[in-house]
Amino acid sequence: MFLFFLFSTGLFAQSNLKVQTAIPIDSIRLSDPFILADKNTQTYYMTGTGGKLWKSKDLKLWDGPFTVVETDPDSWMGKRPMIWAAEIHQFKDKYYYFATFTNREVIIDTVKGNKIERRASHILVSDSPEGPYKPMEDKTYLPADKPTLDGTFWIDKDNKPYMVYCYEWLQNWDGTIEKIQLKPDLSGSIGEGELLFKASDSPWSKERTEDGKIKPNKVTDGPFLFETQTGKLGMIWTSWVFG
């Protein structure tokens, strides 16, 4: 089971902090938070952008931040990758860390004057929700020349695992949400990604041009899937509206 929500203000940012105890939830500043409610340990585990971990027994007071991610400095991620929008998912007898990693020292493309850094959704694994989370078999899950982000986890009705992610608008200028099938142990991907929809397909996501006209927006961010009480598959995702 998992919960996720956004805290926009607070006293305790994650960087350069020692581990502390009994920190009130409204004193933590964390972007893109995700909370795993772990039945095995009867504990809530919270992570997000920055790649740190907080834990709590009641969702009110938290201990942290703990360092739990161990990437390979010789991999495409480099020595100190940025970590965005991390999620923790329990699957079978393991815990999986879905996150967006960026190596700012590698430029894969330049589009409309913007340098596109090496960025991709990736998965790490641990035997414990408290980590450490380490790389698995596949060095990459998605194409190296394609910036992707905000990968999340879904198990379909046929019990096949998938990662659902965004293809970043900075390169294609009409961001997409896509899916790719994962290996049974999530150690890599199978086949190629499949398009689910484009940002411009949305009837509500709009932006205003410099001359005041309204047109479809180009940003896709933060997909998250869920099943409704009527058995339908739903998704929440982020863009913006101007106008």
PDB file of C-alpha atoms in Angstrom:
ATOM      1  CA  MET A   1       0.000   0.000   0.000  1.00  0.00           C
ATOM      2  CA  PHE A   2       1.233   3.501  -0.674  1.00  0.00           C
ATOM      3  CA  LEU A   3       0.306   7.138  -0.253  1.00  0.00           C
ATOM      4  CA  PHE A   4       1.672  10.217  -1.928  1.00  0.00           C
ATOM      5  CA  PHE A   5       1.156  13.961  -1.647  1.00  0.00           C
ATOM      6  CA  LEU A   6       3.021  17.270  -1.823  1.00  0.00           C
ATOM      7  CA  PHE A   7       4.597  19.408   0.865  1.00  0.00           C
ATOM      8  CA  SER A   8       5.549  22.797  -0.519  1.00  0.00           C
ATOM      9  CA  THR A   9       6.906  24.536   2.574  1.00  0.00           C
ATOM     10  CA  GLY A  10       8.748  23.630   5.736  1.00  0.00           C
ATOM     11  CA  LEU A  11      11.882  24.025   7.785  1.00  0.00           C
ATOM     12  CA  PHE A  12      13.863  20.907   6.955  1.00  0.00           C
ATOM     13  CA  ALA A  13      15.131  20.532   3.404  1.00  0.00           C
ATOM     14  CA  GLN A  14      16.976  17.291   2.676  1.00  0.00           C
ATOM     15  CA  SER A  15      20.428  18.389   1.625  1.00  0.00           C
ATOM     16  CA  ASN A  16      23.302  18.586   4.119  1.00  0.00           C
ATOM     17  CA  LEU A  17      21.230  17.524   7.126  1.00  0.00           C
ATOM     18  CA  LYS A  18      22.095  15.105   9.883  1.00  0.00           C
ATOM     19  CA  VAL A  19      19.576  12.414  10.756  1.00  0.00           C
ATOM     20  CA  GLN A  20      17.067  13.737  13.265  1.00  0.00           C
ATOM     21  CA  THR A  21      14.125  12.198  15.091  1.00  0.00           C
ATOM     22  CA  ALA A  22      10.506  13.143  15.712  1.00  0.00           C
ATOM     23  CA  ILE A  23      10.378  15.855  13.038  1.00  0.00           C
ATOM     24  CA  PRO A  24       6.784  17.110  12.506  1.00  0.00           C
ATOM     25  CA  ILE A  25       5.487  16.482   9.008  1.00  0.00           C
ATOM     26  CA  ASP A  26       4.790  20.181   8.443  1.00  0.00           C
ATOM     27  CA  SER A  27       8.476  20.949   9.086  1.00  0.00           C
ATOM     28  CA  ILE A  28       9.736  18.834   6.185  1.00  0.00           C
ATOM     29  CA  ARG A  29      10.237  20.386   2.750  1.00  0.00           C
ATOM     30  CA  LEU A  30      10.242  17.709   0.059  1.00  0.00           C
ATOM     31  CA  SER A  31       9.421  17.864  -3.650  1.00  0.00           C
ATOM     32  CA  ASP A  32       7.606  14.987  -5.373  1.00  0.00           C
ATOM     33  CA  PRO A  33       7.029  13.011  -2.148  1.00  0.00           C
ATOM     34  CA  PHE A  34       5.961   9.384  -2.173  1.00  0.00           C
ATOM     35  CA  ILE A  35       5.025   7.306   0.875  1.00  0.00           C
ATOM     36  CA  LEU A  36       5.108   3.527   1.106  1.00  0.00           C
ATOM     37  CA  ALA A  37       2.936   2.048   3.865  1.00  0.00           C
ATOM     38  CA  ASP A  38       4.884  -1.134   4.550  1.00  0.00           C
ATOM     39  CA  LYS A  39       2.844  -3.912   6.158  1.00  0.00           C
ATOM     40  CA  ASN A  40       5.910  -6.015   6.978  1.00  0.00           C
ATOM     41  CA  THR A  41       7.450  -3.400   9.262  1.00  0.00           C
ATOM     42  CA  GLN A  42       4.280  -1.467  10.143  1.00  0.00           C
ATOM     43  CA  THR A  43       6.168   1.663   9.118  1.00  0.00           C
ATOM     44  CA  TYR A  44       5.674   4.504   6.639  1.00  0.00           C
ATOM     45  CA  TYR A  45       8.641   5.243   4.369  1.00  0.00           C
ATOM     46  CA  MET A  46       8.804   8.551   2.512  1.00  0.00           C
ATOM     47  CA  THR A  47      11.118   9.501  -0.326  1.00  0.00           C
ATOM     48  CA  GLY A  48      11.090  11.885  -3.275  1.00  0.00           C
ATOM     49  CA  THR A  49      13.336  14.296  -5.125  1.00  0.00           C
ATOM     50  CA  GLY A  50      16.804  14.257  -3.584  1.00  0.00           C
ATOM     51  CA  GLY A  51      16.816  10.505  -3.021  1.00  0.00           C
ATOM     52  CA  LYS A  52      16.696  10.539   0.782  1.00  0.00           C
ATOM     53  CA  LEU A  53      14.440   8.500   3.072  1.00  0.00           C
ATOM     54  CA  TRP A  54      12.254   9.413   6.043  1.00  0.00           C
ATOM     55  CA  LYS A  55      10.355   6.938   8.227  1.00  0.00           C
ATOM     56  CA  SER A  56       7.418   7.214  10.613  1.00  0.00           C
ATOM     57  CA  LYS A  57       4.982   5.107  12.612  1.00  0.00           C
ATOM     58  CA  ASP A  58       2.090   7.574  12.522  1.00  0.00           C
ATOM     59  CA  LEU A  59       2.565   9.945   9.522  1.00  0.00           C
ATOM     60  CA  LYS A  60       2.931  12.805  12.010  1.00  0.00           C
ATOM     61  CA  LEU A  61       6.493  12.541  13.351  1.00  0.00           C
ATOM     62  CA  TRP A  62       9.366  11.459  11.117  1.00  0.00           C
ATOM     63  CA  ASP A  63      12.989  10.325  11.464  1.00  0.00           C
ATOM     64  CA  GLY A  64      15.490  11.202   8.753  1.00  0.00           C
ATOM     65  CA  PRO A  65      16.763  11.989   6.242  1.00  0.00           C
ATOM     66  CA  PHE A  66      18.631   8.727   5.617  1.00  0.00           C
ATOM     67  CA  THR A  67      20.916   8.054   2.650  1.00  0.00           C
ATOM     68  CA  VAL A  68      19.657   4.859   0.999  1.00  0.00           C
ATOM     69  CA  VAL A  69      20.676   5.036  -2.685  1.00  0.00           C
ATOM     70  CA  GLU A  70      23.921   3.472  -3.932  1.00  0.00           C
ATOM     71  CA  THR A  71      24.446   4.094  -7.650  1.00  0.00           C
ATOM     72  CA  ASP A  72      27.377   2.874  -9.748  1.00  0.00           C
ATOM     73  CA  PRO A  73      29.758   5.801 -10.455  1.00  0.00           C
ATOM     74  CA  ASP A  74      31.005   3.991 -13.565  1.00  0.00           C
ATOM     75  CA  SER A  75      27.503   3.724 -15.036  1.00  0.00           C
ATOM     76  CA  TRP A  76      25.762   6.236 -17.297  1.00  0.00           C
ATOM     77  CA  MET A  77      24.575   8.071 -14.162  1.00  0.00           C
ATOM     78  CA  GLY A  78      28.069   9.280 -13.312  1.00  0.00           C
ATOM     79  CA  LYS A  79      29.482   9.994  -9.881  1.00  0.00           C
ATOM     80  CA  ARG A  80      26.753  12.210  -8.418  1.00  0.00           C
ATOM     81  CA  PRO A  81      23.504  11.988 -10.361  1.00  0.00           C
ATOM     82  CA  MET A  82      20.573  14.204  -9.547  1.00  0.00           C
ATOM     83  CA  ILE A  83      17.630  12.170  -8.243  1.00  0.00           C
ATOM     84  CA  TRP A  84      14.057  13.264  -8.924  1.00  0.00           C
ATOM     85  CA  ALA A  85      10.576  11.972  -8.118  1.00  0.00           C
ATOM     86  CA  ALA A  86      11.625   8.745  -6.405  1.00  0.00           C
ATOM     87  CA  GLU A  87       9.101   6.072  -5.429  1.00  0.00           C
ATOM     88  CA  ILE A  88       9.420   2.881  -3.350  1.00  0.00           C
ATOM     89  CA  HIS A  89       7.355  -0.163  -4.337  1.00  0.00           C
ATOM     90  CA  GLN A  90       7.217  -3.530  -2.593  1.00  0.00           C
ATOM     91  CA  PHE A  91       6.966  -6.374  -5.124  1.00  0.00           C
ATOM     92  CA  LYS A  92       7.181 -10.052  -4.241  1.00  0.00           C
ATOM     93  CA  ASP A  93       9.994 -10.283  -1.662  1.00  0.00           C
ATOM     94  CA  LYS A  94      11.934  -7.157  -2.672  1.00  0.00           C
ATOM     95  CA  TYR A  95      11.678  -3.383  -2.510  1.00  0.00           C
ATOM     96  CA  TYR A  96      12.210  -1.336  -5.655  1.00  0.00           C
ATOM     97  CA  TYR A  97      13.326   2.261  -5.989  1.00  0.00           C
ATOM     98  CA  PHE A  98      11.898   3.921  -9.102  1.00  0.00           C
ATOM     99  CA  ALA A  99      13.560   7.280  -9.745  1.00  0.00           C
ATOM    100  CA  THR A 100      14.719   9.755 -12.366  1.00  0.00           C
ATOM    101  CA  PHE A 101      18.507  10.033 -12.539  1.00  0.00           C
ATOM    102  CA  THR A 102      20.335  12.839 -14.360  1.00  0.00           C
ATOM    103  CA  ASN A 103      24.000  12.986 -15.337  1.00  0.00           C
ATOM    104  CA  ARG A 104      24.576  16.687 -15.984  1.00  0.00           C
ATOM    105  CA  GLU A 105      28.024  16.051 -17.453  1.00  0.00           C
ATOM    106  CA  VAL A 106      26.594  14.227 -20.481  1.00  0.00           C
ATOM    107  CA  ILE A 107      24.667  16.129 -23.171  1.00  0.00           C
ATOM    108  CA  ILE A 108      22.619  13.924 -25.505  1.00  0.00           C
ATOM    109  CA  ASP A 109      21.012  16.582 -27.694  1.00  0.00           C
ATOM    110  CA  THR A 110      20.449  20.297 -28.245  1.00  0.00           C
ATOM    111  CA  VAL A 111      16.940  21.418 -29.178  1.00  0.00           C
ATOM    112  CA  LYS A 112      15.921  25.046 -29.750  1.00  0.00           C
ATOM    113  CA  GLY A 113      19.026  26.177 -27.904  1.00  0.00           C
ATOM    114  CA  ASN A 114      18.393  23.923 -24.888  1.00  0.00           C
ATOM    115  CA  LYS A 115      21.069  21.395 -23.999  1.00  0.00           C
ATOM    116  CA  ILE A 116      19.417  18.082 -23.140  1.00  0.00           C
ATOM    117  CA  GLU A 117      21.200  16.295 -20.300  1.00  0.00           C
ATOM    118  CA  ARG A 118      21.394  12.516 -19.929  1.00  0.00           C
ATOM    119  CA  ARG A 119      18.275  11.734 -17.919  1.00  0.00           C
ATOM    120  CA  ALA A 120      16.296   8.529 -17.517  1.00  0.00           C
ATOM    121  CA  SER A 121      13.875   6.611 -15.356  1.00  0.00           C
ATOM    122  CA  HIS A 122      15.649   3.698 -13.683  1.00  0.00           C
ATOM    123  CA  ILE A 123      15.024   1.078 -10.982  1.00  0.00           C
ATOM    124  CA  LEU A 124      17.179   0.016  -8.019  1.00  0.00           C
ATOM    125  CA  VAL A 125      16.517  -2.866  -5.617  1.00  0.00           C
ATOM    126  CA  SER A 126      16.874  -3.742  -1.932  1.00  0.00           C
ATOM    127  CA  ASP A 127      15.887  -6.514   0.457  1.00  0.00           C
ATOM    128  CA  SER A 128      14.678  -3.891   2.934  1.00  0.00           C
ATOM    129  CA  PRO A 129      12.526  -0.764   2.608  1.00  0.00           C
ATOM    130  CA  GLU A 130      15.355   1.077   4.385  1.00  0.00           C
ATOM    131  CA  GLY A 131      17.827   0.164   1.643  1.00  0.00           C
ATOM    132  CA  PRO A 132      20.481   0.281   0.499  1.00  0.00           C
ATOM    133  CA  TYR A 133      19.022   0.393  -3.013  1.00  0.00           C
ATOM    134  CA  LYS A 134      21.454  -0.828  -5.660  1.00  0.00           C
ATOM    135  CA  PRO A 135      21.523  -1.333  -9.456  1.00  0.00           C
ATOM    136  CA  MET A 136      20.339  -4.575 -11.022  1.00  0.00           C
ATOM    137  CA  GLU A 137      21.098  -6.513 -14.212  1.00  0.00           C
ATOM    138  CA  ASP A 138      20.267  -4.059 -17.000  1.00  0.00           C
ATOM    139  CA  LYS A 139      22.459  -0.976 -17.346  1.00  0.00           C
ATOM    140  CA  THR A 140      19.587   0.930 -18.958  1.00  0.00           C
ATOM    141  CA  TYR A 141      15.811   0.530 -19.115  1.00  0.00           C
ATOM    142  CA  LEU A 142      15.128   3.139 -21.784  1.00  0.00           C
ATOM    143  CA  PRO A 143      16.993   4.533 -24.833  1.00  0.00           C
ATOM    144  CA  ALA A 144      20.077   6.599 -24.002  1.00  0.00           C
ATOM    145  CA  ASP A 145      19.235   9.266 -26.588  1.00  0.00           C
ATOM    146  CA  LYS A 146      15.757   9.878 -25.165  1.00  0.00           C
ATOM    147  CA  PRO A 147      15.279  11.934 -21.950  1.00  0.00           C
ATOM    148  CA  THR A 148      12.711  10.204 -19.731  1.00  0.00           C
ATOM    149  CA  LEU A 149      11.476  10.902 -16.231  1.00  0.00           C
ATOM    150  CA  ASP A 150       8.935  10.217 -13.479  1.00  0.00           C
ATOM    151  CA  GLY A 151       8.738   6.447 -13.926  1.00  0.00           C
ATOM    152  CA  THR A 152       6.098   4.681 -11.837  1.00  0.00           C
ATOM    153  CA  PHE A 153       5.059   1.048 -11.333  1.00  0.00           C
ATOM    154  CA  TRP A 154       1.978  -0.832 -12.487  1.00  0.00           C
ATOM    155  CA  ILE A 155       0.998  -4.513 -12.600  1.00  0.00           C
ATOM    156  CA  ASP A 156      -1.567  -5.240 -15.293  1.00  0.00           C
ATOM    157  CA  LYS A 157      -4.454  -7.698 -15.014  1.00  0.00           C
ATOM    158  CA  ASP A 158      -2.314 -10.301 -16.786  1.00  0.00           C
ATOM    159  CA  ASN A 159       0.222  -9.918 -13.916  1.00  0.00           C
ATOM    160  CA  LYS A 160       2.831  -8.390 -16.216  1.00  0.00           C
ATOM    161  CA  PRO A 161       4.828  -5.563 -14.575  1.00  0.00           C
ATOM    162  CA  TYR A 162       5.256  -2.232 -16.346  1.00  0.00           C
ATOM    163  CA  MET A 163       7.016   1.061 -15.895  1.00  0.00           C
ATOM    164  CA  VAL A 164       4.940   4.057 -16.968  1.00  0.00           C
ATOM    165  CA  TYR A 165       7.029   7.163 -17.609  1.00  0.00           C
ATOM    166  CA  CYS A 166       7.267  10.502 -19.407  1.00  0.00           C
ATOM    167  CA  TYR A 167       9.251  11.248 -22.540  1.00  0.00           C
ATOM    168  CA  GLU A 168      10.402  14.766 -21.718  1.00  0.00           C
ATOM    169  CA  TRP A 169       8.977  17.648 -23.722  1.00  0.00           C
ATOM    170  CA  LEU A 170      12.333  19.454 -23.886  1.00  0.00           C
ATOM    171  CA  GLN A 171      13.352  17.186 -26.746  1.00  0.00           C
ATOM    172  CA  ASN A 172      10.108  16.394 -28.560  1.00  0.00           C
ATOM    173  CA  TRP A 173       8.150  19.591 -27.716  1.00  0.00           C
ATOM    174  CA  ASP A 174       5.010  17.548 -27.156  1.00  0.00           C
ATOM    175  CA  GLY A 175       5.696  15.465 -24.066  1.00  0.00           C
ATOM    176  CA  THR A 176       4.303  11.962 -23.929  1.00  0.00           C
ATOM    177  CA  ILE A 177       3.373   9.355 -21.358  1.00  0.00           C
ATOM    178  CA  GLU A 178       4.519   5.882 -22.325  1.00  0.00           C
ATOM    179  CA  LYS A 179       4.811   2.369 -20.923  1.00  0.00           C
ATOM    180  CA  ILE A 180       7.398  -0.382 -21.149  1.00  0.00           C
ATOM    181  CA  GLN A 181       7.115  -3.954 -19.934  1.00  0.00           C
ATOM    182  CA  LEU A 182       9.545  -5.045 -17.225  1.00  0.00           C
ATOM    183  CA  LYS A 183      11.224  -8.381 -16.616  1.00  0.00           C
ATOM    184  CA  PRO A 184       9.484 -10.543 -13.980  1.00  0.00           C
ATOM    185  CA  ASP A 185      12.037  -9.485 -11.336  1.00  0.00           C
ATOM    186  CA  LEU A 186      12.104  -5.852 -12.589  1.00  0.00           C
ATOM    187  CA  SER A 187      15.831  -6.188 -13.340  1.00  0.00           C
ATOM    188  CA  GLY A 188      15.389  -4.777 -16.837  1.00  0.00           C
ATOM    189  CA  SER A 189      12.921  -3.916 -19.570  1.00  0.00           C
ATOM    190  CA  ILE A 190      11.400  -6.003 -22.358  1.00  0.00           C
ATOM    191  CA  GLY A 191      10.995  -4.654 -25.880  1.00  0.00           C
ATOM    192  CA  GLU A 192      10.398  -0.993 -26.624  1.00  0.00           C
ATOM    193  CA  GLY A 193       8.269   1.670 -25.008  1.00  0.00           C
ATOM    194  CA  GLU A 194       4.712   2.222 -26.234  1.00  0.00           C
ATOM    195  CA  LEU A 195       2.954   5.568 -26.515  1.00  0.00           C
ATOM    196  CA  LEU A 196      -0.091   6.039 -24.284  1.00  0.00           C
ATOM    197  CA  PHE A 197      -0.839   9.684 -25.081  1.00  0.00           C
ATOM    198  CA  LYS A 198       0.684  13.085 -25.807  1.00  0.00           C
ATOM    199  CA  ALA A 199       0.367  16.267 -23.773  1.00  0.00           C
ATOM    200  CA  SER A 200      -1.472  17.878 -26.678  1.00  0.00           C
ATOM    201  CA  ASP A 201      -4.142  15.143 -26.522  1.00  0.00           C
ATOM    202  CA  SER A 202      -5.450  16.543 -23.250  1.00  0.00           C
ATOM    203  CA  PRO A 203      -8.504  18.834 -23.491  1.00  0.00           C
ATOM    204  CA  TRP A 204      -7.565  20.741 -20.307  1.00  0.00           C
ATOM    205  CA  SER A 205      -3.791  21.219 -20.604  1.00  0.00           C
ATOM    206  CA  LYS A 206      -3.301  24.570 -22.349  1.00  0.00           C
ATOM    207  CA  GLU A 207      -0.718  27.327 -22.635  1.00  0.00           C
ATOM    208  CA  ARG A 208      -0.783  30.934 -23.804  1.00  0.00           C
ATOM    209  CA  THR A 209       1.575  31.989 -26.607  1.00  0.00           C
ATOM    210  CA  GLU A 210       3.450  35.291 -26.656  1.00  0.00           C
ATOM    211  CA  ASP A 211       0.789  36.793 -28.920  1.00  0.00           C
ATOM    212  CA  GLY A 212      -1.980  35.797 -26.496  1.00  0.00           C
ATOM    213  CA  LYS A 213      -3.326  32.747 -28.309  1.00  0.00           C
ATOM    214  CA  ILE A 214      -4.257  29.565 -26.430  1.00  0.00           C
ATOM    215  CA  LYS A 215      -2.821  26.274 -27.663  1.00  0.00           C
ATOM    216  CA  PRO A 216      -2.326  22.734 -26.301  1.00  0.00           C
ATOM    217  CA  ASN A 217       0.375  22.469 -23.659  1.00  0.00           C
ATOM    218  CA  LYS A 218       3.514  20.403 -24.238  1.00  0.00           C
ATOM    219  CA  VAL A 219       4.415  19.184 -20.718  1.00  0.00           C
ATOM    220  CA  THR A 220       3.798  15.744 -19.213  1.00  0.00           C
ATOM    221  CA  ASP A 221       4.934  14.983 -15.660  1.00  0.00           C
ATOM    222  CA  GLY A 222       4.280  12.678 -12.732  1.00  0.00           C
ATOM    223  CA  PRO A 223       1.998   9.862 -13.961  1.00  0.00           C
ATOM    224  CA  PHE A 224       0.435   7.646 -11.304  1.00  0.00           C
ATOM    225  CA  LEU A 225      -1.986   4.803 -11.993  1.00  0.00           C
ATOM    226  CA  PHE A 226      -4.806   3.426  -9.865  1.00  0.00           C
ATOM    227  CA  GLU A 227      -7.839   1.181 -10.163  1.00  0.00           C
ATOM    228  CA  THR A 228     -11.241   2.695  -9.454  1.00  0.00           C
ATOM    229  CA  GLN A 229     -13.934   1.033  -7.366  1.00  0.00           C
ATOM    230  CA  THR A 230     -15.711   0.182 -10.613  1.00  0.00           C
ATOM    231  CA  GLY A 231     -12.661  -1.687 -11.902  1.00  0.00           C
ATOM    232  CA  LYS A 232     -11.509   0.935 -14.396  1.00  0.00           C
ATOM    233  CA  LEU A 233      -7.888   1.994 -14.805  1.00  0.00           C
ATOM    234  CA  GLY A 234      -7.237   5.621 -13.922  1.00  0.00           C
ATOM    235  CA  MET A 235      -4.224   7.904 -14.129  1.00  0.00           C
ATOM    236  CA  ILE A 236      -3.351  11.215 -12.565  1.00  0.00           C
ATOM    237  CA  TRP A 237      -0.606  13.255 -14.204  1.00  0.00           C
ATOM    238  CA  THR A 238       0.677  16.806 -14.232  1.00  0.00           C
ATOM    239  CA  SER A 239       0.829  19.603 -16.781  1.00  0.00           C
ATOM    240  CA  TRP A 240      -0.310  23.213 -16.534  1.00  0.00           C
ATOM    241  CA  VAL A 241      -3.068  25.534 -17.674  1.00  0.00           C
ATOM    242  CA  PHE A 242      -2.681  29.142 -18.852  1.00  0.00           C
ATOM    243  CA  GLY A 243      -5.639  31.138 -20.061  1.00  0.00           C
TER     244      GLY A 243
END
